[in-house]
Amino acid sequence: MNIITISREFGSGGRELGKRLAELFNYDYYDREIITAIAAKKRLDDDYVEKALESHSWQTIPLTFRHSFSSINRIQSVQTNLLVEQKHVIEEIAKAGKNCVIVGRNADVILAEQKPFCIFVCADKETKIRRCIERADKGENLSRKEIINYMQRIDKNRAKTREMLAGGKWSDCSTYHLVVNTTDWNIKNLTLAVAEFVSRWFGR
Amino acid sequence: MNIITISREFGSGGRELGKRLAELFNYDYYDREIITAIAAKKRLDDDYVEKALESHSWQTIPLTFRHSFSSINRIQSVQTNLLVEQKHVIEEIAKAGKNCVIVGRNADVILAEQKPFCIFVCADKETKIRRCIERADKGENLSRKEIINYMQRIDKNRAKTREMLAGGKWSDCSTYHLVVNTTDWNIKNLTLAVAEFVSRWFGR
C-alpha cells in the first residue's frame, strides 16, 4: 500500500497538487472527506468540525458556535475529542489498505508506521496571496491585509497542532521526504515532476 | 544557461548528489574548485582558505594559522576579504555562461539574478552520522560525539554565513525550489529522481 501525505502552507496549492497526484496515480483522495466522516460519526455540522479542528483557542470559534456551549472547558474538550476522532478516521483509511493521498491533518505523523511518502508544499508570500485571491468564492471580497492575516492564522494553527502531535516543527524540512515550492510552477507540470519523484521512491 | 545550486547539511550527501547530477547532465561542477581559485588568486593555502571561510570566529581557525596573524581584527578582515573573493569567483563562473552545478557557498543567493534551480539537501541525524563514519579518511577515528559536534559546528557556520548574506534562515525551505531528504535513499537513485524534477523545471 502506497500512502502519500501532503502538508501545506495555506495558499501554496498543496491541495491541488494532492488532488492531481491522486488522479494521476488513480489513488483514493482524502481531504475534506475526513471532516465529513468525523461530522457524520459525531452528528455535527461539517463546517463546525472543520473550524473547531483548525482552531486552538475558543476565541477563534465563531460566536454562533460559541453560544452553543456553556464553558471554555467544554469547547476545548470537544476540540480534543474531534482531534482524537480525526486520528481514528485517518487510521481507518490506512487500515483499508488502499493506495491513497491524504492532504493535511498531520496524517504523516499519525501514519508514521505505515511509512507514507511525506510531502510539504510551500510557496513565497506573493504567490500564496495571488492564489487566495484567484480562488476566493464569489462575493468574498477580502482585502490583501485580511488575506495575509487569515493565511497567517491558519498556518499558525497548523503549526501548533503539529507541535502538539509530533513535538516537531511543522515547517522543519527534514521531517518530510520532499519539500516543493510551487512559486513559478504551473501545478499541473509540477504534479508530473512530483509524480516521477514519488514513483522512484516507491520503486526503489 | 542552467545553473543548479546545492545547499546541504553536513553529512547529508549533498555533494555526492551534486557531483552525480553534473555527470548526468554533463554540466560543469564547482565545489572545492572555488576554494582552489580563491587560494590561487590570494596566494594562500587551499586548506587555510577553506577553514577561514567555514569559520565565523577566530577561535575556530587552527592555531597553526592563528599564529600567522597579529590580531583578531586582522583575521576577521581576512575572512571578509575571502568571502568577497568567493563571491567574485562564483560570479565569474556564472559569467562564463556554461551550465553548471555549484555546491554550497551560498551560490543560490549570490546568483539569484541568474535564476538558478536551488536545492537544499538534508537527512536525519543518524543517516548523517553514518555517512560521516563511512566517508572518514583512513586513520581519522572520530568518536560519535566528536562527529556530532563537528556536524553541528559546520552547519551552524553555514547558517550564520547565509544569514549574513541573505538575511534569511539557511534551512528555511521556502527559499529553495526543492528540498530533498536523503534518508533511506540510495543517492544514485535519488539523483535520477532529482534530475527528472530539474529537467521539468528548466523545460517548463
Tab-separated table of C-alpha atoms in Angstrom:
chain	number	residue	atom	x	y	z
A	1	MET	CA	0.000	0.000	0.000
A	2	ASN	CA	1.387	3.406	-1.005
A	3	ILE	CA	0.342	6.410	1.051
A	4	ILE	CA	1.279	9.954	0.072
A	5	THR	CA	0.713	12.658	2.662
A	6	ILE	CA	0.679	16.334	1.855
A	7	SER	CA	1.281	19.035	4.431
A	8	ARG	CA	0.977	22.512	3.021
A	9	GLU	CA	1.113	26.186	3.697
A	10	PHE	CA	-2.228	27.889	3.199
A	11	GLY	CA	-2.481	29.148	-0.382
A	12	SER	CA	0.519	27.161	-1.658
A	13	GLY	CA	-1.516	24.897	-3.938
A	14	GLY	CA	-0.857	21.764	-1.889
A	15	ARG	CA	-4.458	20.642	-2.146
A	16	GLU	CA	-4.455	20.935	-5.946
A	17	LEU	CA	-1.160	19.067	-6.118
A	18	GLY	CA	-2.602	16.298	-3.918
A	19	LYS	CA	-5.768	16.005	-5.972
A	20	ARG	CA	-3.831	15.883	-9.246
A	21	LEU	CA	-1.389	13.293	-7.876
A	22	ALA	CA	-4.315	11.101	-6.778
A	23	GLU	CA	-5.913	11.392	-10.221
A	24	LEU	CA	-2.634	10.636	-11.995
A	25	PHE	CA	-1.876	7.567	-9.875
A	26	ASN	CA	-5.534	6.554	-9.583
A	27	TYR	CA	-5.218	6.642	-5.797
A	28	ASP	CA	-8.004	7.405	-3.318
A	29	TYR	CA	-8.008	11.022	-2.213
A	30	TYR	CA	-8.763	12.275	1.292
A	31	ASP	CA	-9.062	15.852	2.337
A	32	ARG	CA	-12.429	17.299	3.359
A	33	GLU	CA	-13.751	13.729	3.222
A	34	ILE	CA	-12.150	13.259	6.639
A	35	ILE	CA	-14.128	16.162	8.067
A	36	THR	CA	-17.341	14.735	6.627
A	37	ALA	CA	-16.627	11.341	8.191
A	38	ILE	CA	-15.995	12.892	11.610
A	39	ALA	CA	-19.095	15.072	11.350
A	40	ALA	CA	-21.250	12.080	10.440
A	41	LYS	CA	-19.894	9.994	13.315
A	42	LYS	CA	-20.314	12.788	15.828
A	43	ARG	CA	-23.575	14.083	14.354
A	44	LEU	CA	-22.140	17.538	13.945
A	45	ASP	CA	-22.120	20.092	11.178
A	46	ASP	CA	-19.191	19.767	8.688
A	47	ASP	CA	-18.317	23.456	8.946
A	48	TYR	CA	-18.292	23.325	12.717
A	49	VAL	CA	-15.950	20.316	12.757
A	50	GLU	CA	-13.622	21.993	10.273
A	51	LYS	CA	-13.454	25.249	12.222
A	52	ALA	CA	-13.047	23.522	15.570
A	53	LEU	CA	-10.149	21.422	14.243
A	54	GLU	CA	-8.450	24.439	12.758
A	55	SER	CA	-8.674	26.426	15.999
A	56	HIS	CA	-6.631	26.181	19.098
A	57	SER	CA	-8.408	28.585	21.324
A	58	TRP	CA	-12.078	29.085	21.908
A	59	GLN	CA	-11.770	32.710	20.746
A	60	THR	CA	-11.388	31.661	17.136
A	61	ILE	CA	-14.596	29.623	17.022
A	62	PRO	CA	-17.349	31.790	15.548
A	63	LEU	CA	-19.779	33.261	18.049
A	64	THR	CA	-22.672	31.313	16.541
A	65	PHE	CA	-20.956	28.126	17.648
A	66	ARG	CA	-19.677	29.526	20.874
A	67	HIS	CA	-23.184	30.215	22.077
A	68	SER	CA	-23.983	26.519	21.962
A	69	PHE	CA	-21.622	25.704	24.814
A	70	SER	CA	-21.627	26.550	28.438
A	71	SER	CA	-17.920	26.984	29.071
A	72	ILE	CA	-14.489	27.254	27.502
A	73	ASN	CA	-13.539	23.909	29.013
A	74	ARG	CA	-16.413	22.243	27.276
A	75	ILE	CA	-15.280	23.657	23.903
A	76	GLN	CA	-11.681	22.622	24.447
A	77	SER	CA	-12.792	19.136	25.356
A	78	VAL	CA	-14.903	18.986	22.180
A	79	GLN	CA	-11.829	20.046	20.165
A	80	THR	CA	-9.709	17.333	21.753
A	81	ASN	CA	-12.401	14.737	21.049
A	82	LEU	CA	-12.549	15.827	17.438
A	83	LEU	CA	-8.776	15.548	17.100
A	84	VAL	CA	-8.929	12.022	18.526
A	85	GLU	CA	-11.763	11.163	16.157
A	86	GLN	CA	-9.765	12.591	13.262
A	87	LYS	CA	-6.868	10.339	14.210
A	88	HIS	CA	-9.232	7.326	14.210
A	89	VAL	CA	-10.645	8.210	10.798
A	90	ILE	CA	-7.125	8.518	9.332
A	91	GLU	CA	-6.104	5.197	10.893
A	92	GLU	CA	-9.210	3.576	9.392
A	93	ILE	CA	-8.269	4.922	5.954
A	94	ALA	CA	-4.871	3.248	6.273
A	95	LYS	CA	-6.454	0.010	7.540
A	96	ALA	CA	-8.476	-0.192	4.327
A	97	GLY	CA	-5.098	-0.914	2.693
A	98	LYS	CA	-5.667	1.067	-0.480
A	99	ASN	CA	-3.194	3.436	-2.125
A	100	CYS	CA	-4.149	6.972	-1.241
A	101	VAL	CA	-3.233	10.637	-0.980
A	102	ILE	CA	-4.128	12.364	2.288
A	103	VAL	CA	-3.971	16.149	2.452
A	104	GLY	CA	-3.231	17.839	5.763
A	105	ARG	CA	-4.369	16.747	9.234
A	106	ASN	CA	-0.892	15.519	10.191
A	107	ALA	CA	-1.533	12.187	8.507
A	108	ASP	CA	2.245	11.822	8.064
A	109	VAL	CA	2.693	11.758	11.846
A	110	ILE	CA	-0.408	9.665	12.582
A	111	LEU	CA	0.525	7.045	9.969
A	112	ALA	CA	4.306	7.086	10.517
A	113	GLU	CA	4.357	3.285	10.978
A	114	GLN	CA	2.866	2.787	7.522
A	115	LYS	CA	5.827	4.704	6.094
A	116	PRO	CA	3.993	7.165	3.858
A	117	PHE	CA	5.840	9.381	1.397
A	118	CYS	CA	5.589	12.780	3.057
A	119	ILE	CA	5.492	15.991	1.032
A	120	PHE	CA	5.485	19.553	2.323
A	121	VAL	CA	4.247	22.205	-0.084
A	122	CYS	CA	5.237	25.840	0.295
A	123	ALA	CA	5.362	28.991	-1.814
A	124	ASP	CA	6.510	32.559	-1.437
A	125	LYS	CA	4.127	35.025	0.170
A	126	GLU	CA	3.069	36.815	-3.033
A	127	THR	CA	2.293	33.553	-4.809
A	128	LYS	CA	0.109	32.440	-1.900
A	129	ILE	CA	-1.757	35.760	-1.755
A	130	ARG	CA	-2.376	35.684	-5.525
A	131	ARG	CA	-3.651	32.142	-5.296
A	132	CYS	CA	-6.004	33.026	-2.448
A	133	ILE	CA	-7.421	35.962	-4.420
A	134	GLU	CA	-7.885	33.830	-7.563
A	135	ARG	CA	-9.621	31.088	-5.647
A	136	ALA	CA	-11.836	33.194	-3.390
A	137	ASP	CA	-15.555	32.426	-3.564
A	138	LYS	CA	-17.674	34.912	-5.479
A	139	GLY	CA	-18.740	37.753	-3.232
A	140	GLU	CA	-15.849	37.027	-0.842
A	141	ASN	CA	-14.026	40.314	-1.128
A	142	LEU	CA	-11.237	40.089	1.402
A	143	SER	CA	-8.633	42.825	1.368
A	144	ARG	CA	-4.945	41.978	0.894
A	145	LYS	CA	-4.398	42.613	4.590
A	146	GLU	CA	-7.281	40.352	5.580
A	147	ILE	CA	-5.948	37.576	3.342
A	148	ILE	CA	-2.472	37.844	4.896
A	149	ASN	CA	-3.946	37.748	8.398
A	150	TYR	CA	-6.100	34.743	7.528
A	151	MET	CA	-3.160	32.889	5.957
A	152	GLN	CA	-1.008	33.548	8.976
A	153	ARG	CA	-3.704	32.421	11.426
A	154	ILE	CA	-4.377	29.171	9.585
A	155	ASP	CA	-0.659	28.328	9.256
A	156	LYS	CA	-0.057	29.183	12.908
A	157	ASN	CA	-2.798	26.790	13.931
A	158	ARG	CA	-1.444	24.060	11.682
A	159	ALA	CA	1.988	24.539	13.211
A	160	LYS	CA	0.524	24.328	16.705
A	161	THR	CA	-1.376	21.107	16.062
A	162	ARG	CA	1.742	19.552	14.564
A	163	GLU	CA	3.848	20.577	17.533
A	164	MET	CA	1.275	19.057	19.875
A	165	LEU	CA	1.130	15.779	17.926
A	166	ALA	CA	4.736	15.345	16.850
A	167	GLY	CA	6.759	17.581	19.090
A	168	GLY	CA	8.493	18.865	15.969
A	169	LYS	CA	8.215	21.966	13.877
A	170	TRP	CA	5.604	21.887	11.108
A	171	SER	CA	7.881	23.532	8.565
A	172	ASP	CA	11.026	21.630	9.601
A	173	CYS	CA	12.008	20.306	6.194
A	174	SER	CA	13.965	17.328	7.486
A	175	THR	CA	10.749	15.683	8.717
A	176	TYR	CA	9.482	15.311	5.121
A	177	HIS	CA	10.772	13.273	2.201
A	178	LEU	CA	10.285	16.114	-0.229
A	179	VAL	CA	9.581	19.825	0.057
A	180	VAL	CA	8.326	21.521	-3.090
A	181	ASN	CA	7.969	25.210	-3.666
A	182	THR	CA	5.118	25.968	-6.038
A	183	THR	CA	6.327	29.513	-6.796
A	184	ASP	CA	6.732	29.935	-10.572
A	185	TRP	CA	5.350	26.469	-11.293
A	186	ASN	CA	2.199	25.556	-13.087
A	187	ILE	CA	0.767	22.988	-10.636
A	188	LYS	CA	-0.148	20.632	-13.489
A	189	ASN	CA	3.505	20.447	-14.595
A	190	LEU	CA	4.713	20.282	-11.027
A	191	THR	CA	2.416	17.289	-10.449
A	192	LEU	CA	4.233	15.358	-13.204
A	193	ALA	CA	7.622	16.213	-11.671
A	194	VAL	CA	6.492	15.151	-8.189
A	195	ALA	CA	4.829	12.001	-9.564
A	196	GLU	CA	8.096	10.865	-11.167
A	197	PHE	CA	9.944	11.535	-7.932
A	198	VAL	CA	7.389	9.615	-5.870
A	199	SER	CA	7.407	6.697	-8.330
A	200	ARG	CA	11.167	6.360	-7.931
A	201	TRP	CA	10.722	6.368	-4.147
A	202	PHE	CA	8.090	3.623	-4.100
A	203	GLY	CA	10.011	1.632	-6.705
A	204	ARG	CA	13.397	1.908	-5.030
B	1	MET	CA	22.371	28.734	-19.162
B	2	ASN	CA	21.103	26.363	-16.466
B	3	ILE	CA	22.588	26.695	-13.004
B	4	ILE	CA	21.795	24.242	-10.215
B	5	THR	CA	22.853	25.226	-6.711
B	6	ILE	CA	23.053	22.778	-3.844
B	7	SER	CA	22.946	23.839	-0.221
B	8	ARG	CA	23.331	20.929	2.153
B	9	GLU	CA	23.541	19.824	5.728
B	10	PHE	CA	26.915	18.357	6.595
B	11	GLY	CA	26.836	14.592	6.034
B	12	SER	CA	23.585	14.615	4.060
B	13	GLY	CA	25.157	13.516	0.789
B	14	GLY	CA	24.523	16.838	-0.965
B	15	ARG	CA	27.981	16.882	-2.501
B	16	GLU	CA	27.575	13.395	-3.969
B	17	LEU	CA	24.150	14.365	-5.314
B	18	GLY	CA	25.629	17.482	-6.920
B	19	LYS	CA	28.506	15.573	-8.481
B	20	ARG	CA	26.215	12.904	-9.868
B	21	LEU	CA	23.781	15.497	-11.233
B	22	ALA	CA	26.631	17.283	-13.012
B	23	GLU	CA	27.829	13.978	-14.521
B	24	LEU	CA	24.326	13.016	-15.613
B	25	PHE	CA	23.609	16.375	-17.265
B	26	ASN	CA	27.193	16.853	-18.449
B	27	TYR	CA	27.334	20.171	-16.576
B	28	ASP	CA	30.421	21.807	-15.097
B	29	TYR	CA	30.825	21.090	-11.413
B	30	TYR	CA	32.057	23.537	-8.783
B	31	ASP	CA	32.721	22.759	-5.185
B	32	ARG	CA	36.272	22.763	-3.853
B	33	GLU	CA	37.298	24.211	-7.223
B	34	ILE	CA	36.062	27.553	-5.870
B	35	ILE	CA	38.394	27.324	-2.885
B	36	THR	CA	41.315	26.487	-5.172
B	37	ALA	CA	40.533	29.519	-7.363
B	38	ILE	CA	40.427	31.845	-4.351
B	39	ALA	CA	43.622	30.370	-2.910
B	40	ALA	CA	45.428	30.833	-6.225
B	41	LYS	CA	44.272	34.439	-6.565
B	42	LYS	CA	45.172	35.301	-2.991
B	43	ARG	CA	48.329	33.174	-2.922
B	44	LEU	CA	47.109	31.293	0.090
B	45	ASP	CA	46.942	27.657	1.060
B	46	ASP	CA	43.734	25.819	-0.027
B	47	ASP	CA	43.166	24.383	3.439
B	48	TYR	CA	43.571	27.755	5.063
B	49	VAL	CA	41.044	29.364	2.718
B	50	GLU	CA	38.562	26.544	3.320
B	51	LYS	CA	38.861	26.748	7.093
B	52	ALA	CA	38.708	30.523	7.168
B	53	LEU	CA	35.538	30.550	5.046
B	54	GLU	CA	33.900	27.934	7.223
B	55	SER	CA	34.634	29.816	10.433
B	56	HIS	CA	32.981	32.819	11.887
B	57	SER	CA	35.185	33.461	14.815
B	58	TRP	CA	38.911	33.421	15.071
B	59	GLN	CA	38.725	30.728	17.770
B	60	THR	CA	37.818	28.102	15.202
B	61	ILE	CA	40.826	28.751	12.974
B	62	PRO	CA	43.543	26.249	13.841
B	63	LEU	CA	46.362	27.577	15.992
B	64	THR	CA	48.902	26.995	13.229
B	65	PHE	CA	47.089	29.589	11.161
B	66	ARG	CA	46.313	31.848	14.067
B	67	HIS	CA	49.957	32.354	14.796
B	68	SER	CA	50.450	33.982	11.419
B	69	PHE	CA	48.377	36.988	12.337
B	70	SER	CA	48.824	39.726	14.828
B	71	SER	CA	45.270	40.312	15.918
B	72	ILE	CA	41.699	39.085	15.802
B	73	ASN	CA	40.708	42.083	13.706
B	74	ARG	CA	43.252	41.157	11.104
B	75	ILE	CA	41.843	37.617	10.889
B	76	GLN	CA	38.268	38.835	10.649
B	77	SER	CA	39.232	41.179	7.876
B	78	VAL	CA	40.954	38.334	6.028
B	79	GLN	CA	37.782	36.280	6.373
B	80	THR	CA	35.662	39.095	4.964
B	81	ASN	CA	38.068	39.535	2.055
B	82	LEU	CA	37.878	35.827	1.334
B	83	LEU	CA	34.076	35.930	1.367
B	84	VAL	CA	34.149	38.821	-1.105
B	85	GLU	CA	36.637	36.939	-3.274
B	86	GLN	CA	34.428	33.856	-3.125
B	87	LYS	CA	31.511	35.974	-4.342
B	88	HIS	CA	33.634	37.198	-7.268
B	89	VAL	CA	34.708	33.697	-8.215
B	90	ILE	CA	31.081	32.496	-8.200
B	91	GLU	CA	30.013	35.478	-10.298
B	92	GLU	CA	32.798	34.711	-12.785
B	93	ILE	CA	31.581	31.126	-13.061
B	94	ALA	CA	28.127	32.428	-13.987
B	95	LYS	CA	29.585	34.937	-16.441
B	96	ALA	CA	31.223	32.071	-18.342
B	97	GLY	CA	27.642	31.205	-19.323
B	98	LYS	CA	28.001	27.427	-19.118
B	99	ASN	CA	25.516	25.052	-17.489
B	100	CYS	CA	26.809	24.100	-14.082
B	101	VAL	CA	26.197	22.674	-10.620
B	102	ILE	CA	27.579	24.694	-7.707
B	103	VAL	CA	27.724	23.078	-4.289
B	104	GLY	CA	27.480	25.256	-1.194
B	105	ARG	CA	28.933	28.733	-0.696
B	106	ASN	CA	25.506	30.405	-0.920
B	107	ALA	CA	25.713	30.430	-4.707
B	108	ASP	CA	21.889	30.460	-4.778
B	109	VAL	CA	21.883	33.852	-3.048
B	110	ILE	CA	24.882	35.266	-4.917
B	111	LEU	CA	23.469	34.248	-8.321
B	112	ALA	CA	19.798	34.996	-7.589
B	113	GLU	CA	19.520	37.169	-10.715
B	114	GLN	CA	20.576	34.260	-12.923
B	115	LYS	CA	17.619	32.315	-11.540
B	116	PRO	CA	19.353	29.065	-10.628
B	117	PHE	CA	17.396	25.998	-9.585
B	118	CYS	CA	18.071	25.839	-5.852
B	119	ILE	CA	18.168	22.566	-3.968
B	120	PHE	CA	18.580	22.027	-0.228
B	121	VAL	CA	19.718	18.577	0.856
B	122	CYS	CA	19.030	17.281	4.357
B	123	ALA	CA	18.892	13.955	6.178
B	124	ASP	CA	18.042	12.707	9.619
B	125	LYS	CA	20.776	12.800	12.248
B	126	GLU	CA	21.562	9.053	12.237
B	127	THR	CA	21.899	8.969	8.448
B	128	LYS	CA	24.323	11.884	8.558
B	129	ILE	CA	26.420	10.334	11.315
B	130	ARG	CA	26.579	7.004	9.454
B	131	ARG	CA	27.629	8.784	6.276
B	132	CYS	CA	30.375	10.705	8.093
B	133	ILE	CA	31.739	7.483	9.614
B	134	GLU	CA	31.690	5.684	6.244
B	135	ARG	CA	33.433	8.557	4.489
B	136	ALA	CA	36.038	9.382	7.129
B	137	ASP	CA	39.633	9.368	5.949
B	138	LYS	CA	41.696	6.367	6.974
B	139	GLY	CA	43.191	6.950	10.393
B	140	GLU	CA	40.576	9.568	11.213
B	141	ASN	CA	38.973	7.891	14.177
B	142	LEU	CA	36.486	10.429	15.480
B	143	SER	CA	34.096	9.296	18.177
B	144	ARG	CA	30.327	9.539	17.638
B	145	LYS	CA	30.238	12.532	19.960
B	146	GLU	CA	33.064	14.259	18.080
B	147	ILE	CA	31.281	13.683	14.766
B	148	ILE	CA	28.043	15.160	16.125
B	149	ASN	CA	29.893	18.198	17.472
B	150	TYR	CA	31.713	18.680	14.179
B	151	MET	CA	28.492	18.370	12.162
B	152	GLN	CA	26.755	20.881	14.387
B	153	ARG	CA	29.630	23.351	14.192
B	154	ILE	CA	29.847	23.228	10.399
B	155	ASP	CA	26.084	23.587	9.960
B	156	LYS	CA	25.956	26.442	12.455
B	157	ASN	CA	28.627	28.281	10.486
B	158	ARG	CA	26.832	27.657	7.200
B	159	ALA	CA	23.631	29.013	8.737
B	160	LYS	CA	25.481	32.096	10.010
B	161	THR	CA	27.056	32.912	6.643
B	162	ARG	CA	23.689	32.536	4.945
B	163	GLU	CA	22.003	34.789	7.467
B	164	MET	CA	24.710	37.385	6.895
B	165	LEU	CA	24.395	37.198	3.099
B	166	ALA	CA	20.672	36.699	2.635
B	167	GLY	CA	19.101	37.774	5.877
B	168	GLY	CA	17.095	34.564	5.786
B	169	LYS	CA	17.363	31.249	7.514
B	170	TRP	CA	19.635	28.669	5.887
B	171	SER	CA	17.203	25.817	6.431
B	172	ASP	CA	14.070	27.843	5.598
B	173	CYS	CA	12.620	25.538	2.977
B	174	SER	CA	10.624	28.206	1.181
B	175	THR	CA	13.830	29.838	-0.090
B	176	TYR	CA	14.651	26.759	-2.204
B	177	HIS	CA	12.875	25.228	-5.195
B	178	LEU	CA	13.290	21.735	-3.862
B	179	VAL	CA	14.287	20.193	-0.557
B	180	VAL	CA	15.278	16.551	-0.645
B	181	ASN	CA	15.817	14.287	2.296
B	182	THR	CA	18.424	11.632	1.534
B	183	THR	CA	17.394	9.393	4.459
B	184	ASP	CA	16.581	5.886	3.156
B	185	TRP	CA	17.619	6.788	-0.382
B	186	ASN	CA	20.473	5.417	-2.407
B	187	ILE	CA	21.991	8.681	-3.699
B	188	LYS	CA	22.403	7.190	-7.193
B	189	ASN	CA	18.641	6.565	-7.447
B	190	LEU	CA	17.844	9.877	-5.795
B	191	THR	CA	19.963	11.625	-8.435
B	192	LEU	CA	17.719	10.231	-11.189
B	193	ALA	CA	14.605	11.418	-9.339
B	194	VAL	CA	16.055	14.895	-8.814
B	195	ALA	CA	17.316	15.050	-12.412
B	196	GLU	CA	13.818	14.388	-13.756
B	197	PHE	CA	12.409	17.059	-11.461
B	198	VAL	CA	15.041	19.599	-12.513
B	199	SER	CA	14.533	18.800	-16.211
B	200	ARG	CA	10.829	19.574	-15.888
B	201	TRP	CA	11.718	22.869	-14.190
B	202	PHE	CA	14.128	24.008	-16.895
B	203	GLY	CA	11.777	22.776	-19.626
B	204	ARG	CA	8.625	24.361	-18.200
